[in-house]
Coordinates of C-alpha atoms in Angstrom, one line a residue:
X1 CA 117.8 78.9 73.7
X2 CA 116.5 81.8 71.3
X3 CA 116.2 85.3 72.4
X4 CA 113.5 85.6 75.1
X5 CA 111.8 88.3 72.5
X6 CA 111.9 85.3 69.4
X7 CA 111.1 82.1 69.8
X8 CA 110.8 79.1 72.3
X9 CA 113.3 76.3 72.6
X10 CA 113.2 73.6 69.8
X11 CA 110.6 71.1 70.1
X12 CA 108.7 72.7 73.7
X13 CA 105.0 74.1 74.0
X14 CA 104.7 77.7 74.1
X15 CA 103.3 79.9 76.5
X16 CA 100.3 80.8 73.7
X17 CA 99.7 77.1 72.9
X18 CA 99.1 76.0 76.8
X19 CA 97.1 79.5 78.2
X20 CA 97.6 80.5 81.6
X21 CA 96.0 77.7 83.2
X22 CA 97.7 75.3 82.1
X23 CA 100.7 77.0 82.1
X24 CA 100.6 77.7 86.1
X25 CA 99.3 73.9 86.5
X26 CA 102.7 73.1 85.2
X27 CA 105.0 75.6 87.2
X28 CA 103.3 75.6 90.4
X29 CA 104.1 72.5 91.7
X30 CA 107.5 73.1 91.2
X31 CA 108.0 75.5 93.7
X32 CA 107.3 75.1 98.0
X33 CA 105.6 77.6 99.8
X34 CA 107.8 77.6 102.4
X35 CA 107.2 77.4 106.5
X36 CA 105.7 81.0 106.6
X37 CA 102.7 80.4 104.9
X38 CA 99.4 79.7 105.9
X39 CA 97.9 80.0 102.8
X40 CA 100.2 79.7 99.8
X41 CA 99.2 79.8 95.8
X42 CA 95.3 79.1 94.7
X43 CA 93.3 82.0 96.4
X44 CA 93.2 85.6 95.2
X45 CA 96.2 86.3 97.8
X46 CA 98.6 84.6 100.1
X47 CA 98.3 84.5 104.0
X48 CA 102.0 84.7 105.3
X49 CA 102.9 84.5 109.4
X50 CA 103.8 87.6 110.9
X51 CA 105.1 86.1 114.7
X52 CA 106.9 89.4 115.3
X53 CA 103.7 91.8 114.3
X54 CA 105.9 93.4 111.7
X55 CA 107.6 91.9 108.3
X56 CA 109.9 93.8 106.2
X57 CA 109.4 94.1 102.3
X58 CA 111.3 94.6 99.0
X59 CA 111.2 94.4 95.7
X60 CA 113.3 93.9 92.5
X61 CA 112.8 93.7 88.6
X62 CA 115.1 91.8 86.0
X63 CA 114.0 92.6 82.2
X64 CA 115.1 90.9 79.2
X65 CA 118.3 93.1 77.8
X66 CA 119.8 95.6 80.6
X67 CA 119.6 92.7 83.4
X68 CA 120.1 89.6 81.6
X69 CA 120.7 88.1 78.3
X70 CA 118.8 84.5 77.5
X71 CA 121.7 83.6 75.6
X72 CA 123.6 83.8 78.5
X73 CA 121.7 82.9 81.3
X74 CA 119.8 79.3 81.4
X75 CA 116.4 79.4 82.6
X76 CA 117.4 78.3 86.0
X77 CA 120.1 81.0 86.5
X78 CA 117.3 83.3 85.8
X79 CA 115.2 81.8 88.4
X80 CA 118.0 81.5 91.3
X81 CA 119.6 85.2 90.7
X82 CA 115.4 86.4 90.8
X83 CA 115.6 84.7 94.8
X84 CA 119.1 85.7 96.1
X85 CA 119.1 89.4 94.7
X86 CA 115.6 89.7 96.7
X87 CA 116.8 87.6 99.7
X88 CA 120.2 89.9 100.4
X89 CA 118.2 93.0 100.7
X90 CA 115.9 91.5 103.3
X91 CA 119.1 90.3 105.1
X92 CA 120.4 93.7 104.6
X93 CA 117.7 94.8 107.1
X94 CA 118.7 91.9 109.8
X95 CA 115.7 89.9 108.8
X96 CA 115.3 86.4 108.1
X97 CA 113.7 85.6 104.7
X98 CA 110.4 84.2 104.7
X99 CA 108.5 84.6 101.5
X100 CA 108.1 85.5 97.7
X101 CA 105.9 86.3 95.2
X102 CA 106.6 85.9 92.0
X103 CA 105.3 87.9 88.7
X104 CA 106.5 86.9 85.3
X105 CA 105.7 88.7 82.2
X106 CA 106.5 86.8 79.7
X107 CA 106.4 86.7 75.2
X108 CA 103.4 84.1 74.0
X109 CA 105.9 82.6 72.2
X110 CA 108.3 81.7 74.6
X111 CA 108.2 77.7 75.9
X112 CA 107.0 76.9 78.9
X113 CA 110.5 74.8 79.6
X114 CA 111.9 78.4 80.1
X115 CA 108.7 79.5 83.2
X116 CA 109.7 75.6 84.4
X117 CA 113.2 76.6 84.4
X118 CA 112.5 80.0 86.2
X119 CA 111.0 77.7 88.7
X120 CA 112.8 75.5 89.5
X121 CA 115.8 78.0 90.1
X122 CA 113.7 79.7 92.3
X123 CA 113.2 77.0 94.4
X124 CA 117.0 75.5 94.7
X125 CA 118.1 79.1 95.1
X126 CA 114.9 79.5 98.0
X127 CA 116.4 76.1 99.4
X128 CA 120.2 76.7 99.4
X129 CA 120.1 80.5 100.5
X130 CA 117.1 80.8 102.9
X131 CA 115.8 77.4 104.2
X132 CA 112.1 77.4 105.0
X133 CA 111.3 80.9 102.5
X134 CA 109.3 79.6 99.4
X135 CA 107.1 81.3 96.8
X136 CA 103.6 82.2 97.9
X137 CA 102.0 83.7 94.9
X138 CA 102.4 85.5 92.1
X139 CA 101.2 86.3 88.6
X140 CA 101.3 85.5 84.9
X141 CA 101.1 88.3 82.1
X142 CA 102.2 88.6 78.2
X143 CA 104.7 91.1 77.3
X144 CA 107.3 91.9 74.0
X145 CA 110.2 90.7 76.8
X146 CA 110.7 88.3 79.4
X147 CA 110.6 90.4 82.8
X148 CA 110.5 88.8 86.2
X149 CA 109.4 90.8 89.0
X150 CA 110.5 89.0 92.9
X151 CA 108.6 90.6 96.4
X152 CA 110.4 89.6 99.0
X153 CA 109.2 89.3 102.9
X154 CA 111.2 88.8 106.1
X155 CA 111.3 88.3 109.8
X156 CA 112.8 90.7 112.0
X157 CA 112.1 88.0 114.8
X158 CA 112.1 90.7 117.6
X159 CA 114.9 92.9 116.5
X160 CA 115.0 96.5 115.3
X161 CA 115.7 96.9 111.8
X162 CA 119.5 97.5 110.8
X163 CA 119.3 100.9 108.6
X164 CA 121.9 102.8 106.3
X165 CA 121.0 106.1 109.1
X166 CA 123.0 104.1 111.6
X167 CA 126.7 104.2 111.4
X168 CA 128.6 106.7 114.0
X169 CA 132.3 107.8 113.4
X170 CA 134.7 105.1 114.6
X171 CA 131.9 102.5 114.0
X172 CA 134.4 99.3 111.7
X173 CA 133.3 99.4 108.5
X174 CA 133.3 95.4 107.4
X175 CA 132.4 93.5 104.0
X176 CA 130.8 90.0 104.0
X177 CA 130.7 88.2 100.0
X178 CA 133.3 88.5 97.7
X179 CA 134.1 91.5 95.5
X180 CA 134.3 91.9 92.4
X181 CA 133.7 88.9 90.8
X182 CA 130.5 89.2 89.4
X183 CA 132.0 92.3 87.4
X184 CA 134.6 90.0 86.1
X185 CA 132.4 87.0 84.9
X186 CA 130.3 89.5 82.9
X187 CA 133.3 91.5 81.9
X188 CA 134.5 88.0 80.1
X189 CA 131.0 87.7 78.5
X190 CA 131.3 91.2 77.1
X191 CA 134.7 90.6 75.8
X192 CA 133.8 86.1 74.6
X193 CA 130.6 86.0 74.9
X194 CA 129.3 87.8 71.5
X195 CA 129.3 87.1 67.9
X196 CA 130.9 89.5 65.7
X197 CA 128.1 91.5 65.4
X198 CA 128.1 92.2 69.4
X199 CA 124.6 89.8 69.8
X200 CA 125.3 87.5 72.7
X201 CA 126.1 84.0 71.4
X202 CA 124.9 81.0 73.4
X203 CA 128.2 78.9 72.1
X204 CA 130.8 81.4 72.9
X205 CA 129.3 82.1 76.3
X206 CA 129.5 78.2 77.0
X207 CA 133.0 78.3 76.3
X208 CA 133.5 81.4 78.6
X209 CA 131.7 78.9 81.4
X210 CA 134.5 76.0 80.5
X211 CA 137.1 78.8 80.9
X212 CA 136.1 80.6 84.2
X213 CA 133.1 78.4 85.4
X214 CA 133.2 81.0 88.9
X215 CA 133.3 83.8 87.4
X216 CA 130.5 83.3 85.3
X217 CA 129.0 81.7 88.2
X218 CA 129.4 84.8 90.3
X219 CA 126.9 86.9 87.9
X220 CA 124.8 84.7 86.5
X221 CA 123.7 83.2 89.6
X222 CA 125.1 84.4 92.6
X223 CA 125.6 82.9 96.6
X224 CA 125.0 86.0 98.4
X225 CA 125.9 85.7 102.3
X226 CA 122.0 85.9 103.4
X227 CA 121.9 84.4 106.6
X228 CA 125.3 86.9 107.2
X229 CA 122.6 89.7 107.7
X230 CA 120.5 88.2 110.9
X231 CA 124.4 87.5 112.4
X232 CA 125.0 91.0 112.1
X233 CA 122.2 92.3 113.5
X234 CA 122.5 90.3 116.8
X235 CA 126.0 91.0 116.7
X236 CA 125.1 94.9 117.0
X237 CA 125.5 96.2 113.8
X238 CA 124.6 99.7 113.4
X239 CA 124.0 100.3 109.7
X240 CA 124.2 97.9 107.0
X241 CA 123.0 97.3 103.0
X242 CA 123.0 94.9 100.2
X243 CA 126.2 95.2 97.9
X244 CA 124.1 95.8 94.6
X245 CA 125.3 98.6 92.9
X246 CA 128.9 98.5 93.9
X247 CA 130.9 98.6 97.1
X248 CA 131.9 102.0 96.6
X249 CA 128.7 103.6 94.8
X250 CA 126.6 101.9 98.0
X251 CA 129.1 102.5 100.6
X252 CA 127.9 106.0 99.7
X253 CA 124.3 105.9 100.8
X254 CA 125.7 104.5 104.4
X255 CA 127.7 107.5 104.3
X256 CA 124.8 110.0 103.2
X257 CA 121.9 108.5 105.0
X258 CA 124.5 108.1 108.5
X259 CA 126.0 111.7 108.2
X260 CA 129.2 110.0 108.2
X261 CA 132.2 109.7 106.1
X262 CA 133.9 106.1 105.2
X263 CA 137.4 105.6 104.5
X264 CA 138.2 102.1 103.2
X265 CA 141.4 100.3 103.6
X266 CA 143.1 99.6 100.2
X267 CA 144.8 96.5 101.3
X268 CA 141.8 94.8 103.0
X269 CA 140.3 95.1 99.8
X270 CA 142.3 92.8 97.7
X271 CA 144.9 92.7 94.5
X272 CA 142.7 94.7 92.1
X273 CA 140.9 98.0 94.5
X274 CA 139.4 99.3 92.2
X275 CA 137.3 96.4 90.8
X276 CA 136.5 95.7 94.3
X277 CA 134.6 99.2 95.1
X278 CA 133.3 99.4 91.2
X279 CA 132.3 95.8 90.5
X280 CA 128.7 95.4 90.7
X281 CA 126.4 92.5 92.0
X282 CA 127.9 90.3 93.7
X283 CA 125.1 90.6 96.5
X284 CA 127.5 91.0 99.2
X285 CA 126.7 92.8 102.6
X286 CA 128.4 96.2 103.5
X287 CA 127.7 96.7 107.6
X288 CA 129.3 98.8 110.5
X289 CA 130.0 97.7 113.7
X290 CA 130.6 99.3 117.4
X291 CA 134.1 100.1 118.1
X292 CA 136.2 97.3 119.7
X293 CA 132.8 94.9 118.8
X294 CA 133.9 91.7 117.4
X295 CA 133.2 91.4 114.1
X296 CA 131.3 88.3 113.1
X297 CA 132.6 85.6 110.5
X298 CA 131.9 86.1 107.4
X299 CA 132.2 89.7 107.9
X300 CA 135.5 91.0 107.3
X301 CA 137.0 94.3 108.7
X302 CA 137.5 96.6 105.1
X303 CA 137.6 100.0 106.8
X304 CA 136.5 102.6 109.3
X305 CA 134.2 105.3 109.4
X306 CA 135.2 108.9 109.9
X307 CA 134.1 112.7 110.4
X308 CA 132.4 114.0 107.1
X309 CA 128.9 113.8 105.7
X310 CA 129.3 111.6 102.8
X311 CA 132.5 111.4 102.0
X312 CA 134.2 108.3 100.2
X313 CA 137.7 107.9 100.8
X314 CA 140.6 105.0 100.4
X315 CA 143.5 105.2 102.2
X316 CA 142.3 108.6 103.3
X317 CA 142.2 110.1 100.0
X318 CA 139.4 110.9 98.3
X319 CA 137.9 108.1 95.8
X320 CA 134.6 108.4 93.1
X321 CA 132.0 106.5 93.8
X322 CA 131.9 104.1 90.9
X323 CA 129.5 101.0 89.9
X324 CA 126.4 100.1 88.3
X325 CA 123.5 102.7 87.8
X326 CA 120.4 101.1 85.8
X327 CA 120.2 104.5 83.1
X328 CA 124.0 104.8 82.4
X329 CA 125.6 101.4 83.0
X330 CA 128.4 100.3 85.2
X331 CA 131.2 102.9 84.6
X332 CA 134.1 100.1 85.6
X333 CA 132.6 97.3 83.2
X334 CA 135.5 96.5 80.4
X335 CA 134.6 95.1 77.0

């Protein structure tokens, strides 16, 4: 696969060739609307079911070059990591995914094998991390580089949204994904994955796959703990958020928006501490619990929260908030 900013794949209709209509008549059917919809794709808008009177909404962007690489992403990956980096941040509320839209910007050029790709990631990814969410609607748009652009709706199903103002001192601070890995997968494509010139190489980054197929796995297209967010919010949790950014870098806006500190527990947090609290997207969820509240499976117990507006600490020792911000990079990336 070329460059999303170059050419198509070998042998496939473009984007250009096909036009928009013909384009969409090929994706569309590709993807399910899911069991919230009441009106899916075909109309000038969707009509999605809102039992509960309220549904929660986010958003997220992925652009060709600072979020992924064509060379090392497949078209599917693209399509899967565009659902579950959308889904954990409406579980990160206590909600239950229901629906996306879908907008794709995308070079004339490219082939239409790479939308049908995008697709169908989107729906396995729909499919193995929310059953019964599907992709409502959307739109279709030319642009220098591939950017894909995921709303995301969800169910609160009764309950009272799970903020980052929540957490009280003594609350259990607990972790549910892994951590860490993400950051290593794309550490190894830093370090295999490019030519000597530093472009990303599709062949090199194949044999990073054969070498650490989870690793790479872990970023490229990620298995975020969604339905871990609606089991935390009817097991009482009092603050929670999506694991984006970094544990450490997002255990900080629990810590600022709660008026709390939170003092992690070094050995809770595995071999290598500090790749755990830097490492970025690995779509985990960071939630606090109620003192002497069980902590639900797959949650695990990584610390505690203290006395201190928004301070960070390990072991109760000050710690920097490291990770991944979108304008200077991830300050714990290698390679």
């Amino acid at each position: 696969m070329e460059d999303a900013r170059s050419g198509p794949a070998a042998g496939g209709a473009t984007i250009g060739e096909l036009g928009e209509d013909r384009v969409l008549a090929r994706v569309l059917p590709r993807l399910v609307s899911g069991d919230a919809a009441l009106l899916g794709p075909g109309d000038d808008a969707a009509v999605i079911a809102a039992p509960d009177g309220r549904f929660v909404v986010t958003t997220d962007l992925m652009v060709h070059g600072p979020d992924f690489r064509l060379a090392w992403s497949t078209p599917y990956e693209l399509g899967w990591k565009a659902a579950a980096t959308n889904l954990t941040d409406v579980a990160a509320m206590g909600a239950r995914p229901t629906a996306l839209t879908v907008a794709i910007a995308a070079p004339p050029a490219l082939g239409v094998d790479v939308l049908e790709g995008i697709a169908d990631g989107l729906r396995e990814g729909l499919a193995e991390l929310a059953p019964g969410a599907g992709v409502v609607g959307g739109d279709l748009s030319a642009s220098a580089v591939l950017t894909i652009a995921v709303t995301a709706f969800g169910d609160l199903e009764g309950r009272a949204p799970v903020l980052r103002s929540g957490a009280r001192v003594g609350d259990v601070l607990a972790h549910a994904g892994v951590r860490g890995e993400a950051a290593r997968g794309l550490a190894l494509l830093f370090a295999e994955g490019r030519d000597a010139s530093g472009e990303p190489d599709v062949a090199l980054a194949q044999a990073v796959r054969d070498r650490h197929p989870a690793l790479v796995s872990a970023q490229l297209a990620p298995r975020p703990p969604v339905a871990a967010g609606v089991i935390a919010a009817v097991a009482g949790a009092t603050a929670m958020l999506d694991v984006s950014d970094g544990l450490a870098r997002d255990a900080r806006r629990i810590a600022a928006a709660s008026g709390v500190g939170l003092d992690f527990d070094a050995a809770a947090l595995g071999d290598d501490v500090r790749l755990a609290l830097a490492g970025a997207e690995d779509h985990g969820l960071l939630a606090t619990f109620p003192p002497g509240a069980a902590v639900p499976a797959p949650f695990e117990p990584v610390g505690r929260v203290v006395d201190g507006p928004g301070r960070l600490l390990l072991d109760g020792e000050p710690v920097e908030a490291l990770g991944w911000d979108p304008y200077s990079g991830w300050d714990g990336r290698t390679g």
